[in-house]
Short mmCIF file of C-alpha atoms in Angstrom, two decimals:
data_model
loop_
_atom_site.label_atom_id
_atom_site.label_comp_id
_atom_site.label_asym_id
_atom_site.label_seq_id
_atom_site.Cartn_x
_atom_site.Cartn_y
_atom_site.Cartn_z
CA GLY A 297 -1.63 -35.22 -31.66
CA GLU A 298 -0.33 -36.19 -28.83
CA ASN A 299 -1.38 -35.92 -25.53
CA VAL A 300 0.96 -36.34 -22.27
CA GLU A 301 -0.43 -36.39 -18.92
CA GLN A 302 1.53 -35.93 -16.07
CA HIS A 303 1.09 -36.65 -12.71
CA PRO A 304 1.43 -35.68 -9.25
CA SER A 305 1.24 -32.47 -9.91
CA THR A 306 2.76 -31.37 -6.57
CA LEU A 307 5.30 -33.61 -5.00
CA SER A 308 6.94 -32.62 -1.42
CA VAL A 309 9.17 -35.22 0.01
CA GLN A 310 11.94 -34.62 2.61
CA GLU A 311 15.46 -34.81 2.14
CA GLY A 312 17.25 -38.38 1.67
CA ASP A 313 13.72 -40.72 0.39
CA SER A 314 13.25 -40.76 -3.25
CA ALA A 315 10.97 -39.27 -6.09
CA VAL A 316 8.87 -40.71 -8.55
CA ILE A 317 6.38 -38.37 -11.44
CA LYS A 318 4.79 -40.39 -13.46
CA CYS A 319 3.20 -39.18 -17.21
CA THR A 320 1.03 -40.84 -19.74
CA TYR A 321 1.14 -40.76 -23.44
CA SER A 322 -1.30 -41.41 -26.69
CA ASP A 323 0.97 -41.78 -29.94
CA SER A 324 2.09 -44.93 -29.66
CA ALA A 325 4.55 -43.08 -32.52
CA SER A 326 6.21 -41.40 -29.86
CA ASN A 327 9.75 -42.80 -29.72
CA TYR A 328 11.80 -40.11 -27.87
CA PHE A 329 10.84 -39.49 -24.24
CA PRO A 330 13.35 -36.12 -22.54
CA TRP A 331 13.10 -34.83 -19.20
CA TYR A 332 13.23 -31.40 -18.30
CA LYS A 333 13.78 -29.08 -14.83
CA GLN A 334 12.83 -25.54 -14.71
CA GLU A 335 14.25 -23.57 -11.48
CA LEU A 336 12.68 -20.59 -10.54
CA GLY A 337 12.92 -18.12 -13.21
CA LYS A 338 15.07 -19.72 -15.64
CA GLY A 339 14.59 -22.21 -18.81
CA PRO A 340 14.23 -25.54 -18.95
CA GLN A 341 16.92 -27.55 -18.71
CA LEU A 342 17.35 -30.87 -19.97
CA ILE A 343 18.04 -33.91 -17.42
CA ILE A 344 17.87 -36.99 -19.24
CA ASP A 345 16.33 -38.84 -21.68
CA ILE A 346 15.24 -42.05 -23.39
CA ARG A 347 14.10 -43.63 -26.78
CA SER A 348 11.77 -46.38 -27.51
CA ASN A 349 14.30 -48.98 -28.06
CA VAL A 350 15.93 -48.64 -24.44
CA GLY A 351 13.04 -49.78 -20.87
CA GLU A 352 15.62 -47.93 -18.30
CA LYS A 353 18.23 -45.52 -18.24
CA LYS A 354 20.22 -44.14 -15.26
CA ASP A 355 22.07 -41.45 -14.50
CA GLN A 356 23.37 -41.25 -10.80
CA ARG A 357 20.42 -40.41 -8.83
CA ILE A 358 18.52 -39.68 -11.66
CA ALA A 359 16.52 -43.29 -13.35
CA VAL A 360 13.82 -42.97 -16.07
CA THR A 361 12.09 -45.88 -16.94
CA LEU A 362 9.67 -46.80 -19.95
CA ASN A 363 6.82 -49.11 -20.52
CA LYS A 364 5.75 -48.85 -24.17
CA THR A 365 3.16 -51.53 -24.74
CA ALA A 366 1.30 -49.59 -21.54
CA LYS A 367 2.52 -46.02 -23.18
CA HIS A 368 3.90 -44.87 -19.62
CA PHE A 369 7.33 -43.55 -18.06
CA SER A 370 8.93 -42.06 -15.42
CA LEU A 371 11.18 -40.04 -13.51
CA HIS A 372 13.04 -41.54 -10.56
CA ILE A 373 15.15 -39.11 -8.33
CA THR A 374 16.92 -41.10 -5.19
CA GLU A 375 18.35 -39.50 -1.88
CA THR A 376 16.43 -36.32 -2.34
CA GLN A 377 18.02 -33.30 -1.72
CA PRO A 378 17.12 -29.48 -1.73
CA GLU A 379 18.60 -28.64 -4.61
CA ASP A 380 16.17 -31.41 -6.25
CA SER A 381 13.33 -28.76 -5.45
CA ALA A 382 12.03 -27.73 -9.00
CA VAL A 383 9.54 -27.74 -11.45
CA TYR A 384 9.76 -31.19 -13.93
CA PHE A 385 8.54 -31.38 -17.55
CA CYS A 386 7.93 -34.43 -19.10
CA ALA A 387 7.75 -35.12 -22.58
CA ALA A 388 6.47 -37.73 -25.60
CA SER A 389 8.45 -37.44 -29.33
CA PRO A 390 6.36 -39.16 -31.86
CA SER A 391 8.00 -36.12 -34.55
CA TYR A 392 9.70 -33.27 -34.48
CA ILE A 393 7.82 -31.01 -31.89
CA PRO A 394 7.77 -32.56 -28.37
CA THR A 395 4.79 -33.02 -26.69
CA PHE A 396 5.18 -31.55 -23.29
CA GLY A 397 3.19 -33.07 -19.64
CA ARG A 398 1.50 -29.62 -17.37
CA GLY A 399 4.98 -30.13 -14.67
CA THR A 400 5.32 -31.25 -11.51
CA SER A 401 5.99 -29.41 -8.19
CA LEU A 402 8.83 -31.15 -6.41
CA ILE A 403 9.39 -29.76 -2.89
CA VAL A 404 12.25 -31.22 -1.19
CA HIS A 405 12.50 -30.26 2.46
CA PRO A 406 15.69 -30.09 4.21
CA GLY B 114 26.88 -18.04 -28.10
CA ALA B 115 26.98 -20.63 -25.29
CA GLY B 116 23.49 -21.30 -24.75
CA VAL B 117 20.11 -20.32 -26.93
CA SER B 118 19.88 -16.46 -26.04
CA GLN B 119 16.77 -14.35 -25.97
CA SER B 120 15.31 -10.96 -24.91
CA PRO B 121 13.93 -8.89 -23.64
CA SER B 122 14.25 -11.28 -20.86
CA ASN B 123 11.19 -9.25 -19.11
CA LYS B 124 8.40 -7.04 -21.37
CA VAL B 125 5.84 -4.95 -19.30
CA THR B 126 3.43 -3.68 -22.97
CA GLU B 127 0.24 -1.74 -22.87
CA LYS B 128 -2.82 -3.85 -24.30
CA GLY B 129 -3.25 -3.06 -27.88
CA LYS B 130 0.30 -2.41 -28.31
CA ASP B 131 2.64 -4.59 -30.62
CA VAL B 132 5.82 -6.64 -29.19
CA GLU B 133 8.57 -8.89 -30.64
CA LEU B 134 10.37 -10.77 -28.44
CA ARG B 135 14.12 -12.05 -29.95
CA CYS B 136 15.63 -15.76 -30.40
CA ASP B 137 18.86 -15.85 -30.70
CA PRO B 138 19.43 -20.28 -31.08
CA ILE B 139 23.43 -22.00 -30.52
CA SER B 140 25.13 -21.47 -32.94
CA GLY B 141 25.07 -24.18 -35.93
CA HIS B 142 21.29 -25.59 -34.36
CA THR B 143 19.08 -25.73 -37.90
CA ALA B 144 15.90 -26.63 -35.64
CA LEU B 145 14.36 -23.62 -34.09
CA TYR B 146 11.08 -23.29 -31.70
CA TRP B 147 9.07 -21.02 -29.88
CA TYR B 148 6.91 -22.03 -26.78
CA ARG B 149 4.46 -21.00 -24.21
CA GLN B 150 4.47 -20.84 -20.40
CA SER B 151 1.13 -19.49 -18.93
CA LEU B 152 1.30 -19.28 -15.22
CA GLY B 153 1.66 -22.57 -14.00
CA GLN B 154 1.05 -24.31 -17.00
CA GLY B 155 2.78 -26.78 -19.13
CA LEU B 156 4.46 -25.34 -22.31
CA GLU B 157 2.19 -25.01 -25.30
CA PHE B 158 4.34 -25.40 -28.91
CA LEU B 159 3.89 -22.08 -30.94
CA ILE B 160 5.99 -22.33 -34.06
CA TYR B 161 8.85 -24.61 -35.55
CA PHE B 162 11.19 -23.81 -38.21
CA GLN B 163 14.45 -25.97 -39.56
CA GLY B 164 16.29 -24.92 -42.28
CA ASN B 165 14.98 -23.25 -45.19
CA SER B 166 11.79 -25.28 -44.96
CA ALA B 167 8.68 -23.55 -44.15
CA PRO B 168 7.58 -23.23 -40.97
CA ASP B 169 5.24 -25.52 -38.83
CA LYS B 170 2.78 -22.44 -37.47
CA SER B 171 -0.03 -25.16 -36.07
CA GLY B 172 0.71 -23.49 -32.72
CA LEU B 173 -0.19 -20.57 -32.99
CA PRO B 174 -3.06 -19.13 -31.35
CA SER B 175 -4.41 -16.46 -33.57
CA ASP B 176 -3.58 -14.20 -36.97
CA ARG B 177 -2.16 -11.80 -34.15
CA PHE B 178 0.69 -14.14 -33.44
CA SER B 179 3.72 -14.39 -36.33
CA ALA B 180 7.36 -15.17 -36.20
CA GLU B 181 10.37 -15.08 -39.06
CA ARG B 182 13.55 -16.68 -38.96
CA THR B 183 15.94 -14.68 -40.81
CA GLY B 184 19.56 -16.48 -42.30
CA GLY B 185 18.78 -19.45 -40.82
CA SER B 186 19.24 -17.97 -37.27
CA VAL B 187 18.18 -15.22 -35.69
CA SER B 188 14.22 -15.75 -34.81
CA THR B 189 11.61 -13.15 -33.81
CA LEU B 190 7.92 -13.43 -32.32
CA THR B 191 5.74 -10.76 -33.16
CA ILE B 192 2.62 -10.26 -31.18
CA GLN B 193 0.38 -7.05 -32.41
CA ARG B 194 -2.96 -5.33 -30.32
CA THR B 195 -1.16 -7.65 -26.86
CA GLN B 196 -3.99 -8.96 -24.89
CA GLN B 197 -3.89 -9.55 -21.26
CA GLU B 198 -4.00 -13.39 -21.85
CA ASP B 199 -1.17 -13.14 -23.60
CA SER B 200 0.80 -12.16 -19.97
CA ALA B 201 3.27 -15.43 -20.01
CA VAL B 202 6.35 -17.28 -20.41
CA TYR B 203 7.57 -17.25 -24.44
CA LEU B 204 10.29 -19.82 -24.28
CA CYS B 205 12.99 -20.68 -27.50
CA ALA B 206 14.60 -23.21 -28.14
CA SER B 207 17.02 -24.50 -30.38
CA SER B 208 18.36 -28.51 -31.65
CA LEU B 209 20.64 -29.71 -33.89
CA GLY B 210 17.20 -31.36 -36.18
CA TYR B 211 14.60 -33.92 -35.40
CA GLY B 212 15.63 -36.46 -31.99
CA ASN B 213 19.14 -34.30 -30.78
CA THR B 214 18.34 -32.66 -27.53
CA ILE B 215 16.61 -29.49 -27.80
CA TYR B 216 17.94 -26.54 -25.52
CA PHE B 217 15.68 -23.39 -24.50
CA GLY B 218 16.72 -20.09 -23.45
CA GLU B 219 16.13 -18.38 -20.53
CA GLY B 220 13.03 -17.18 -21.88
CA SER B 221 11.12 -13.35 -22.70
CA TRP B 222 8.37 -12.62 -19.65
CA LEU B 223 5.64 -10.83 -21.41
CA THR B 224 3.07 -8.43 -19.40
CA VAL B 225 0.67 -7.68 -20.34
CA VAL B 226 -0.98 -4.09 -18.56
#
């Protein structure tokens, strides 16, 4: 089955800095890569996703890049704000069941 | 409803008791998932329902866990003879089907004492 590794497990940045979270996957059949943000006590919410026919996608301060050859994808958050503090999960989906990474706890210090 | 609805939001139960967790997916969503999230861990897949097809139960950790989906809508996850290691957040999610965005509920926090 699919295996997703996510790094780092914790990321601490100053407000205004950029944050990068990286994921690798094992199954070359994966073709859908969503990213979720989970705030304390809430369920995960989709923030951005990318499909395998696209190398990069951007939505305001958030961007995701995908390298299918190397089997890795990354989330980039620019101009971080305190409200970006949360746990972020990547996922890879070779079929109807996405496999999730273990999460990155992002802390943005004001 | 506007989103995936789960109940109860919190449940404390004694070891050995049975618990039922309910999920009401987004109207019209044919796919329904259950995931488990233990403290500080990722999301562990439990079971998947798609329309009237047989569910994919490959993620259920033991035969104490079971789930049903009645009428293609509401789902119930049942844990029999609960153990302390069952303590976790149980997340339900739904989507329009394969390749579509998966929307999560707020989760049911289960504590087994």
